[in-house]
């Protein structure tokens, strides 16, 4: 790459140096533990802390977070993708216990992984090492990507983008293609479903634009393998979606307020770095399309068509009806999520277009990202804090459906009741009646009961149908009260009861399917590796050794 640097133009050198500096500053933000105070900070800090702690206590897949909502619990990870939190728990196991440090360690790791996967993709497109590395840095650190990590604090979306380049790679060997695509789709499913949904649409769009119909079966097979491998998460997530207030995921009025289209937001006066960096990404993509030499390359240039699609999906009013035509599109929530596709397309077009025009566009993106970095760098020194809320409020869509549909009411109940004991006797009781906690683990609470007559008890927990109550081996019915809290009618007597979180049939089926899917993926991976080793061996020149007699 040194020779490429020497032979490159001064504009190219300036572009590379500027992008490299901006990327390095972004990494330094993570190393210096930039305060996690963005849009989604309160939930990710809560989730990182609880998930990692529960893993440390021996729960391999902590689906229920017992401390959320003021200790009433939440079924968050029945529905939220777990891969990033499994990775974070590895850092937790080596002594990194601060939630903000866990966040930064995970995001830096996935940033570097994103550089690697996008570099491999761009090298496949006949890009030089220098331009491919530059494109990988653009994709991994500039504009919207910086916003994703330090402004939105969208940790799992950021992590998913490390897998995105894998599904666009091309190989002559079909087995190799299936393995790489399957790894990419599995990573996407286990990190961020909205991004995965965007990728399904994008890959379909690119294949049709390139008329690469032979690749469609390969993508189909890899998708099936990925769904099987991810079933440990996907099966319960879809089976139980009716048990939470999932509609809060779709509460966003896409064309009327700042939660919808960033272009409209700017015109309405909502100026912040999320809007500015998102619109800068859109402008850079549009400017690339205006380049004359691309005008004749639309017919089969999938990246150009992908830019057109991603820009269209962010135009206010015009594209809003489309969001409701595609089934599942409202699940994407925010139009600016299409910028992840734009950045990869910008990098892909850039590596094949060595011109002052394309370099100027990249310089512009780097400068506006640098300006945002310099503006936000004050937080490293002033260190505004967003401690994990004492009530540990979770995302409203993960409150069980038996709780109030109004998030404010859920918060009010949490604040009013969070100091209650673990089991409260309801109605008229005798002085000696009691139900007190004798042991507690993440998946089981044990109580000592002394009651003179049949009595209603309210537990310090939201009702969830897989928390079962037992007296010895006899199950006691648990029901939700009007506030969604778990209650039970206990018989008179002295005895012990156990409130246990049980494994559902969907979890069991998902675990079995994942084992099968991972086994198939391992077989394909072994086959692809064998072919590669064999091919490398066959291509090595045979050395003829002659001896003097």
Coordinates of C-alpha atoms in Angstrom, one line a residue:
X1 CA 0.0 0.0 0.0
X2 CA 3.0 2.3 0.4
X3 CA 3.6 2.2 -3.4
X4 CA -0.1 3.1 -3.9
X5 CA 0.3 6.0 -1.6
X6 CA 3.3 7.3 -3.5
X7 CA 1.6 6.9 -6.9
X8 CA -1.7 8.5 -5.8
X9 CA -2.7 12.1 -6.4
X10 CA -2.5 14.8 -3.8
X11 CA -6.3 14.9 -3.6
X12 CA -6.4 11.2 -2.9
X13 CA -3.8 11.6 -0.2
X14 CA -5.7 14.4 1.4
X15 CA -8.9 12.4 1.3
X16 CA -7.3 9.3 2.9
X17 CA -5.5 11.4 5.6
X18 CA -8.7 13.2 6.5
X19 CA -10.8 10.1 6.7
X20 CA -8.2 8.3 8.7
X21 CA -8.0 11.1 11.2
X22 CA -11.8 11.2 11.6
X23 CA -11.9 7.4 12.0
X24 CA -9.1 7.6 14.6
X25 CA -11.0 10.3 16.6
X26 CA -14.1 8.1 16.6
X27 CA -12.1 5.2 18.0
X28 CA -10.5 7.5 20.6
X29 CA -14.0 8.5 21.7
X30 CA -14.6 4.9 22.6
X31 CA -11.2 4.4 24.2
X32 CA -11.7 7.5 26.4
X33 CA -15.1 6.2 27.4
X34 CA -17.2 8.9 25.9
X35 CA -20.3 9.4 28.0
X36 CA -23.2 7.2 26.8
X37 CA -25.9 9.8 27.0
X38 CA -27.7 9.5 23.6
X39 CA -31.2 8.6 22.6
X40 CA -31.2 4.9 23.6
X41 CA -28.6 5.2 26.3
X42 CA -30.9 4.5 29.2
X43 CA -32.1 1.1 27.8
X44 CA -28.7 -0.1 26.6
X45 CA -26.9 0.7 29.8
X46 CA -29.7 -1.1 31.7
X47 CA -29.6 -4.1 29.4
X48 CA -25.8 -4.4 29.3
X49 CA -25.6 -4.3 33.1
X50 CA -28.4 -6.8 33.7
X51 CA -27.7 -9.2 30.9
X52 CA -24.0 -9.5 31.7
X53 CA -24.6 -9.8 35.4
X54 CA -27.2 -12.6 34.8
X55 CA -24.7 -14.4 32.6
X56 CA -22.1 -14.2 35.3
X57 CA -24.7 -15.8 37.7
X58 CA -25.0 -18.8 35.3
X59 CA -28.0 -17.9 33.2
X60 CA -26.8 -18.7 29.6
X61 CA -29.6 -16.8 27.9
X62 CA -31.2 -14.2 30.2
X63 CA -34.5 -13.5 28.5
X64 CA -36.2 -12.1 31.6
X65 CA -34.5 -9.0 33.2
X66 CA -35.6 -9.0 36.8
X67 CA -34.5 -5.5 37.7
X68 CA -36.3 -3.7 34.9
X69 CA -39.3 -1.5 35.7
X70 CA -38.3 -0.9 39.3
X71 CA -37.7 -4.6 40.0
X72 CA -41.1 -5.8 38.5
X73 CA -39.1 -7.3 35.6
X74 CA -39.4 -7.3 31.8
X75 CA -39.3 -10.1 29.2
X76 CA -37.0 -7.9 27.1
X77 CA -34.7 -10.6 25.6
X78 CA -37.6 -12.8 24.5
X79 CA -37.9 -10.2 21.8
X80 CA -34.6 -8.3 21.6
X81 CA -31.6 -9.7 19.7
X82 CA -28.9 -11.1 22.1
X83 CA -25.6 -11.3 20.1
X84 CA -24.2 -8.0 21.2
X85 CA -25.0 -8.7 24.8
X86 CA -23.4 -12.1 24.7
X87 CA -20.3 -10.4 23.4
X88 CA -20.5 -7.7 26.1
X89 CA -20.8 -10.4 28.7
X90 CA -17.4 -11.8 27.6
X91 CA -15.9 -8.4 28.5
X92 CA -17.8 -8.5 31.8
X93 CA -16.2 -11.9 32.6
X94 CA -12.7 -10.4 32.3
X95 CA -13.5 -7.6 34.8
X96 CA -15.1 -4.8 32.8
X97 CA -18.3 -4.2 34.8
X98 CA -19.1 -0.6 34.1
X99 CA -22.1 -0.5 31.6
X100 CA -20.6 2.5 29.7
X101 CA -17.3 0.7 29.3
X102 CA -19.1 -2.5 28.2
X103 CA -20.9 -0.3 25.6
X104 CA -17.7 1.2 24.3
X105 CA -15.8 -2.1 24.2
X106 CA -18.5 -3.7 22.2
X107 CA -19.0 -0.8 19.8
X108 CA -15.2 -0.5 19.1
X109 CA -15.0 -4.2 18.5
X110 CA -17.9 -4.2 16.0
X111 CA -16.5 -1.0 14.3
X112 CA -13.2 -2.8 13.6
X113 CA -15.1 -5.9 12.4
X114 CA -17.0 -3.6 10.1
X115 CA -13.8 -2.3 8.6
X116 CA -12.6 -5.8 8.0
X117 CA -15.8 -7.1 6.3
X118 CA -16.3 -4.0 4.1
X119 CA -12.6 -4.0 3.1
X120 CA -13.0 -7.5 1.9
X121 CA -16.1 -6.6 -0.1
X122 CA -14.5 -3.5 -1.7
X123 CA -11.3 -5.5 -2.6
X124 CA -13.6 -7.9 -4.5
X125 CA -14.7 -5.0 -6.6
X126 CA -11.2 -4.6 -8.0
X127 CA -10.5 -1.6 -5.7
X128 CA -6.9 -0.9 -4.8
X129 CA -5.9 -1.6 -1.2
X130 CA -5.6 2.0 -0.4
X131 CA -9.0 3.0 -1.9
X132 CA -10.6 -0.2 -0.4
X133 CA -9.3 0.7 3.1
X134 CA -10.5 4.3 2.6
X135 CA -14.0 3.1 1.5
X136 CA -14.1 0.7 4.5
X137 CA -13.3 3.6 6.9
X138 CA -16.0 5.7 5.2
X139 CA -18.5 3.0 5.7
X140 CA -17.5 2.2 9.3
X141 CA -16.9 5.6 10.9
X142 CA -18.3 8.6 8.9
X143 CA -21.5 10.6 9.1
X144 CA -24.4 8.4 10.0
X145 CA -22.1 5.7 11.5
X146 CA -20.7 8.2 14.0
X147 CA -24.2 9.3 14.7
X148 CA -25.3 5.7 15.3
X149 CA -22.7 5.1 18.0
X150 CA -22.4 8.5 19.8
X151 CA -25.6 10.3 19.2
X152 CA -28.3 7.7 18.9
X153 CA -26.4 5.1 21.0
X154 CA -28.0 2.5 18.7
X155 CA -25.6 -0.2 19.8
X156 CA -27.2 -3.3 18.1
X157 CA -27.8 -1.5 14.8
X158 CA -24.2 -0.4 14.7
X159 CA -23.1 -4.0 15.4
X160 CA -25.4 -5.4 12.6
X161 CA -23.5 -3.3 10.1
X162 CA -20.4 -5.4 10.6
X163 CA -22.4 -8.3 8.9
X164 CA -24.0 -6.2 6.2
X165 CA -21.1 -6.4 3.7
X166 CA -21.0 -10.2 3.9
X167 CA -24.4 -10.6 2.1
X168 CA -23.2 -8.5 -0.9
X169 CA -20.0 -10.4 -1.5
X170 CA -19.6 -12.5 -4.7
X171 CA -17.7 -15.8 -5.1
X172 CA -17.3 -18.1 -8.0
X173 CA -17.7 -21.1 -5.7
X174 CA -21.4 -21.6 -4.7
X175 CA -20.6 -23.4 -1.5
X176 CA -18.3 -20.5 -0.4
X177 CA -21.1 -18.1 -1.3
X178 CA -23.7 -19.9 0.8
X179 CA -21.4 -20.1 3.8
X180 CA -20.5 -16.3 3.7
X181 CA -24.2 -15.3 3.1
X182 CA -25.4 -17.5 5.9
X183 CA -22.9 -16.1 8.3
X184 CA -23.9 -12.6 7.3
X185 CA -27.7 -13.2 7.7
X186 CA -27.2 -15.0 11.0
X187 CA -25.3 -12.1 12.3
X188 CA -28.0 -9.7 11.1
X189 CA -30.8 -11.7 12.7
X190 CA -29.0 -11.9 16.0
X191 CA -28.1 -8.3 16.2
X192 CA -30.9 -6.1 14.8
X193 CA -34.1 -7.2 13.0
X194 CA -35.0 -3.8 11.5
X195 CA -31.6 -3.7 9.8
X196 CA -32.1 -7.3 8.6
X197 CA -35.4 -6.4 7.1
X198 CA -33.8 -3.5 5.2
X199 CA -31.1 -5.9 4.0
X200 CA -33.7 -8.4 2.6
X201 CA -35.2 -5.6 0.5
X202 CA -31.8 -4.3 -0.5
X203 CA -30.4 -7.6 -1.6
X204 CA -33.5 -8.4 -3.6
X205 CA -33.3 -5.0 -5.2
X206 CA -29.6 -5.4 -6.2
X207 CA -30.1 -8.9 -7.5
X208 CA -33.0 -7.8 -9.7
X209 CA -31.1 -4.7 -10.9
X210 CA -28.1 -6.8 -11.9
X211 CA -30.3 -9.5 -13.2
X212 CA -28.2 -11.9 -11.2
X213 CA -31.0 -14.5 -11.0
X214 CA -28.6 -17.4 -10.4
X215 CA -27.7 -15.9 -7.0
X216 CA -31.3 -15.9 -5.8
X217 CA -31.3 -19.6 -4.8
X218 CA -27.9 -19.1 -3.0
X219 CA -29.3 -16.3 -1.0
X220 CA -32.5 -18.3 -0.4
X221 CA -30.6 -21.3 0.9
X222 CA -28.3 -19.1 3.1
X223 CA -31.4 -17.3 4.5
X224 CA -33.0 -20.7 5.5
X225 CA -29.8 -21.8 7.2
X226 CA -29.5 -18.4 9.0
X227 CA -33.1 -18.6 10.2
X228 CA -32.5 -22.0 11.6
X229 CA -29.2 -21.0 13.3
X230 CA -31.0 -17.9 14.8
X231 CA -34.1 -19.8 15.9
X232 CA -33.1 -19.8 19.5
X233 CA -34.0 -16.1 19.4
X234 CA -36.4 -15.9 16.5
X235 CA -38.9 -18.6 17.5
X236 CA -39.8 -17.1 20.9
X237 CA -39.6 -13.5 19.5
X238 CA -42.3 -14.2 17.0
X239 CA -44.3 -16.7 19.1
X240 CA -44.7 -14.3 22.0
X241 CA -45.0 -11.0 20.1
X242 CA -48.7 -10.7 21.2
X243 CA -47.7 -10.8 24.9
X244 CA -46.2 -7.4 25.0
X245 CA -47.2 -3.9 23.9
X246 CA -45.5 -4.3 20.6
X247 CA -47.5 -1.6 18.9
X248 CA -45.3 1.0 20.6
X249 CA -42.8 0.0 17.9
X250 CA -45.1 1.5 15.3
X251 CA -46.3 4.6 17.2
X252 CA -44.2 6.9 15.0
X253 CA -46.1 9.3 12.7
X254 CA -43.8 9.0 9.7
X255 CA -44.6 12.2 7.9
X256 CA -45.7 14.7 10.5
X257 CA -43.0 15.0 13.2
X258 CA -39.4 14.7 14.1
X259 CA -39.6 11.0 14.6
X260 CA -40.1 10.4 10.9
X261 CA -38.2 11.8 8.0
X262 CA -35.0 13.8 8.8
X263 CA -35.3 15.9 5.6
X264 CA -38.7 17.2 6.9
X265 CA -37.3 17.6 10.4
X266 CA -34.7 20.0 9.2
X267 CA -37.2 22.2 7.4
X268 CA -39.3 22.1 10.6
X269 CA -36.4 23.4 12.6
X270 CA -35.3 20.2 14.4
X271 CA -31.6 20.8 14.1
X272 CA -29.3 18.3 15.8
X273 CA -26.4 16.1 14.7
X274 CA -28.7 13.2 13.9
X275 CA -30.5 15.2 11.3
X276 CA -27.5 17.0 10.0
X277 CA -25.3 13.8 9.6
X278 CA -28.2 11.9 8.1
X279 CA -29.0 14.5 5.5
X280 CA -25.3 14.9 4.7
X281 CA -25.2 11.2 3.9
X282 CA -28.2 11.6 1.6
X283 CA -26.7 14.6 -0.2
X284 CA -23.4 12.8 -0.7
X285 CA -25.2 9.8 -2.3
X286 CA -27.2 12.1 -4.6
X287 CA -24.1 13.9 -5.7
X288 CA -22.5 10.6 -6.7
X289 CA -25.5 9.9 -8.8
X290 CA -25.2 13.2 -10.6
X291 CA -21.8 12.3 -11.9
X292 CA -22.0 12.1 -15.7
X293 CA -20.0 8.9 -16.1
X294 CA -22.6 7.0 -14.0
X295 CA -25.5 8.2 -16.2
X296 CA -25.0 5.3 -18.7
X297 CA -24.4 2.7 -16.0
X298 CA -27.8 2.5 -14.4
X299 CA -29.0 -0.6 -16.3
X300 CA -27.1 -3.2 -14.3
X301 CA -25.4 -1.2 -11.6
X302 CA -27.0 -2.5 -8.5
X303 CA -25.3 0.0 -6.2
X304 CA -26.7 3.0 -8.1
X305 CA -30.2 1.5 -8.0
X306 CA -29.7 0.9 -4.3
X307 CA -28.8 4.5 -3.7
X308 CA -31.9 5.6 -5.5
X309 CA -34.0 3.2 -3.4
X310 CA -32.5 4.3 -0.1
X311 CA -32.8 8.0 -1.0
X312 CA -36.4 7.5 -2.1
X313 CA -37.3 5.8 1.2
X314 CA -36.3 9.0 3.1
X315 CA -38.3 11.5 1.0
X316 CA -41.2 12.9 3.2
X317 CA -44.8 12.4 2.1
X318 CA -43.8 10.7 -1.3
X319 CA -42.5 7.5 0.2
X320 CA -44.7 7.5 3.3
X321 CA -47.4 5.3 1.6
X322 CA -44.7 2.8 0.6
X323 CA -43.9 2.3 4.2
X324 CA -47.4 0.9 4.7
X325 CA -47.5 -1.1 1.5
X326 CA -44.5 -3.3 2.3
X327 CA -45.5 -5.8 5.1
X328 CA -43.3 -5.2 8.1
X329 CA -41.9 -1.9 6.9
X330 CA -43.2 0.1 9.8
X331 CA -41.1 -2.2 12.0
X332 CA -38.0 -0.4 10.5
X333 CA -39.4 2.6 12.5
X334 CA -37.0 5.4 11.3
X335 CA -36.4 6.4 7.7
X336 CA -32.8 7.4 8.5
X337 CA -31.9 3.7 9.0
X338 CA -31.7 3.5 5.2
X339 CA -28.5 5.6 5.5
X340 CA -26.6 2.4 6.5
X341 CA -27.3 1.2 2.9
X342 CA -26.3 4.5 1.5
X343 CA -22.9 4.5 3.1
X344 CA -22.0 1.1 1.8
X345 CA -23.2 2.0 -1.7
X346 CA -21.2 5.3 -1.5
X347 CA -18.1 3.3 -0.6
X348 CA -18.7 0.7 -3.3
X349 CA -19.1 3.4 -6.0
X350 CA -16.1 5.4 -4.7
X351 CA -13.6 2.5 -5.0
X352 CA -14.4 2.2 -8.7
X353 CA -14.5 5.9 -9.5
X354 CA -11.1 7.6 -9.1
X355 CA -12.0 11.2 -9.7
X356 CA -11.6 14.6 -8.0
X357 CA -15.5 14.7 -7.8
X358 CA -15.8 11.5 -5.7
X359 CA -12.9 12.5 -3.5
X360 CA -14.5 15.9 -2.9
X361 CA -17.7 14.2 -1.8
X362 CA -15.8 12.0 0.7
X363 CA -13.9 15.0 1.9
X364 CA -17.2 16.8 2.5
X365 CA -18.5 13.8 4.5
X366 CA -15.3 13.7 6.5
X367 CA -15.3 17.4 7.3
X368 CA -18.9 17.4 8.6
X369 CA -18.2 14.3 10.7
X370 CA -15.1 16.0 12.1
X371 CA -17.1 19.1 13.0
X372 CA -19.6 16.9 14.9
X373 CA -16.7 15.2 16.7
X374 CA -15.1 18.5 17.7
X375 CA -18.5 19.8 18.9
X376 CA -19.3 16.7 20.9
X377 CA -15.7 16.3 22.3
X378 CA -16.6 18.7 25.1
X379 CA -18.6 15.9 26.7
X380 CA -15.4 13.9 27.3
X381 CA -14.3 16.7 29.6
X382 CA -17.5 17.9 31.1
X383 CA -18.8 14.3 31.3
X384 CA -22.5 14.7 31.5
X385 CA -23.8 11.6 33.2
X386 CA -26.8 9.4 32.5
X387 CA -26.7 6.9 35.4
X388 CA -28.8 3.8 35.1
X389 CA -32.2 5.1 36.3
X390 CA -33.1 4.0 39.8
X391 CA -36.3 2.7 38.4
X392 CA -34.5 0.9 35.5
X393 CA -37.1 1.9 33.1
X394 CA -37.2 -0.5 30.1
X395 CA -38.4 0.2 26.6
X396 CA -42.2 0.6 26.7
X397 CA -42.8 -2.0 24.0
X398 CA -41.4 -4.7 26.4
X399 CA -43.9 -4.2 29.2
X400 CA -46.1 -7.3 29.4
X401 CA -49.5 -6.7 27.8
X402 CA -51.3 -7.1 31.2
X403 CA -49.6 -3.9 32.3
X404 CA -51.0 -0.6 31.2
X405 CA -50.8 0.3 27.5
X406 CA -49.8 3.8 28.6
X407 CA -46.0 4.0 29.3
X408 CA -46.5 6.9 31.7
X409 CA -48.9 4.8 33.8
X410 CA -46.4 1.9 33.9
X411 CA -43.7 4.4 35.1
X412 CA -46.1 5.8 37.8
X413 CA -47.0 2.3 39.1
X414 CA -43.3 1.4 39.1
X415 CA -42.4 4.5 41.2
X416 CA -45.3 4.0 43.5
X417 CA -44.8 0.3 44.2
X418 CA -41.1 -0.3 43.8
X419 CA -40.5 -0.1 47.6
X420 CA -43.0 -2.9 48.3
X421 CA -41.8 -6.2 49.7
X422 CA -41.5 -9.2 47.5
X423 CA -45.0 -10.5 48.5
X424 CA -47.8 -8.4 49.8
X425 CA -50.9 -9.9 51.5
X426 CA -54.1 -8.4 50.2
X427 CA -57.5 -8.1 52.0
X428 CA -58.1 -8.9 55.7
X429 CA -55.4 -10.9 57.4
X430 CA -54.5 -12.2 60.8
X431 CA -51.6 -10.7 62.8
X432 CA -49.5 -13.9 62.4
X433 CA -50.1 -14.3 58.7
X434 CA -47.0 -13.8 56.5
X435 CA -45.4 -14.6 53.2
X436 CA -41.7 -13.8 53.3
X437 CA -38.8 -14.4 50.9
X438 CA -36.3 -17.0 51.9
X439 CA -34.1 -17.2 48.8
X440 CA -34.0 -15.5 45.4
X441 CA -32.2 -16.3 42.1
X442 CA -32.7 -14.9 38.6
X443 CA -35.1 -17.8 37.7
X444 CA -36.6 -18.8 41.1
X445 CA -38.0 -17.1 44.2
X446 CA -38.7 -19.2 47.3
X447 CA -41.1 -18.0 50.0
X448 CA -42.1 -19.3 53.5
X449 CA -45.9 -19.1 53.9
X450 CA -47.9 -19.0 57.1
X451 CA -51.6 -18.2 56.6
X452 CA -54.6 -18.8 58.9
X453 CA -57.0 -18.8 55.9
X454 CA -57.0 -18.6 52.1
X455 CA -55.4 -15.2 51.2
X456 CA -54.7 -13.2 48.0
X457 CA -51.0 -12.4 47.5
X458 CA -49.4 -9.9 45.1
X459 CA -45.8 -10.5 44.1
X460 CA -43.3 -7.8 43.3
X461 CA -43.3 -8.9 39.6
X462 CA -45.2 -8.2 36.4
X463 CA -47.3 -11.1 35.4
X464 CA -45.7 -13.3 32.7
X465 CA -47.3 -16.7 31.9
X466 CA -44.0 -18.6 32.2
X467 CA -43.4 -17.6 35.8
X468 CA -45.1 -20.6 37.5
X469 CA -45.9 -21.0 41.2
X470 CA -45.5 -24.3 42.9
X471 CA -46.2 -25.8 46.3
X472 CA -44.0 -28.8 46.3
X473 CA -45.0 -30.3 42.9
X474 CA -48.5 -28.8 42.8
X475 CA -49.0 -25.8 40.6
X476 CA -50.9 -22.8 42.0
X477 CA -52.6 -20.5 39.6
X478 CA -51.0 -17.1 39.0
X479 CA -53.1 -14.3 37.6
X480 CA -52.5 -10.6 36.7
X481 CA -54.1 -7.9 38.7
X482 CA -55.5 -4.7 37.0
X483 CA -52.0 -3.2 37.0
X484 CA -50.5 -6.2 35.4
X485 CA -48.8 -7.5 38.6
X486 CA -48.6 -11.2 39.4
X487 CA -51.1 -12.4 42.1
X488 CA -52.2 -15.7 43.5
X489 CA -54.7 -17.1 45.9
X490 CA -52.7 -19.1 48.5
X491 CA -54.4 -21.7 50.7
X492 CA -54.2 -21.7 54.5
X493 CA -51.3 -23.5 56.3
X494 CA -47.6 -23.4 56.8
X495 CA -45.5 -24.4 53.8
X496 CA -43.0 -23.2 51.2
X497 CA -43.8 -22.1 47.6
X498 CA -41.5 -21.5 44.7
X499 CA -42.0 -19.0 41.9
X500 CA -40.0 -20.3 38.9
X501 CA -39.3 -19.0 35.4
X502 CA -39.9 -22.0 33.1
X503 CA -38.7 -22.7 29.6
X504 CA -41.4 -22.4 27.0
X505 CA -42.0 -24.8 24.1
X506 CA -40.9 -22.1 21.6
X507 CA -37.6 -21.8 23.4
X508 CA -37.0 -25.5 23.3
X509 CA -38.0 -25.7 19.6
X510 CA -35.8 -22.7 18.9
X511 CA -32.8 -24.3 20.6
X512 CA -33.2 -27.5 18.7
X513 CA -33.6 -25.7 15.4
X514 CA -30.5 -23.6 16.2
X515 CA -28.4 -26.7 16.8
X516 CA -29.5 -28.2 13.5
X517 CA -28.9 -24.9 11.7
X518 CA -25.4 -24.4 13.2
X519 CA -24.6 -28.0 12.4
X520 CA -25.6 -27.5 8.7
X521 CA -23.6 -24.3 8.7
X522 CA -20.6 -26.1 10.2
X523 CA -20.8 -28.8 7.5
X524 CA -21.0 -26.2 4.7
X525 CA -18.1 -24.3 6.3
X526 CA -16.0 -27.4 6.5
X527 CA -16.8 -28.2 2.8
X528 CA -16.0 -24.7 1.7
X529 CA -12.7 -24.8 3.7
X530 CA -11.8 -28.1 2.1
X531 CA -12.4 -26.8 -1.4
X532 CA -10.4 -23.7 -0.7
X533 CA -7.4 -25.7 0.7
X534 CA -7.6 -28.1 -2.2
X535 CA -7.7 -25.3 -4.8
X536 CA -4.8 -23.5 -3.2
X537 CA -2.8 -26.7 -3.3
X538 CA -3.6 -27.4 -6.9
X539 CA -2.7 -23.9 -8.0
X540 CA 0.8 -24.1 -6.4
X541 CA 3.5 -24.5 -9.1
X542 CA 5.3 -27.8 -9.1
X543 CA 9.0 -27.4 -8.4
X544 CA 11.2 -29.7 -10.4
X545 CA 14.4 -30.6 -8.6
X546 CA 17.4 -31.8 -10.7
X547 CA 20.4 -33.5 -9.3
X548 CA 23.8 -33.7 -10.8
X549 CA 24.9 -37.3 -11.1

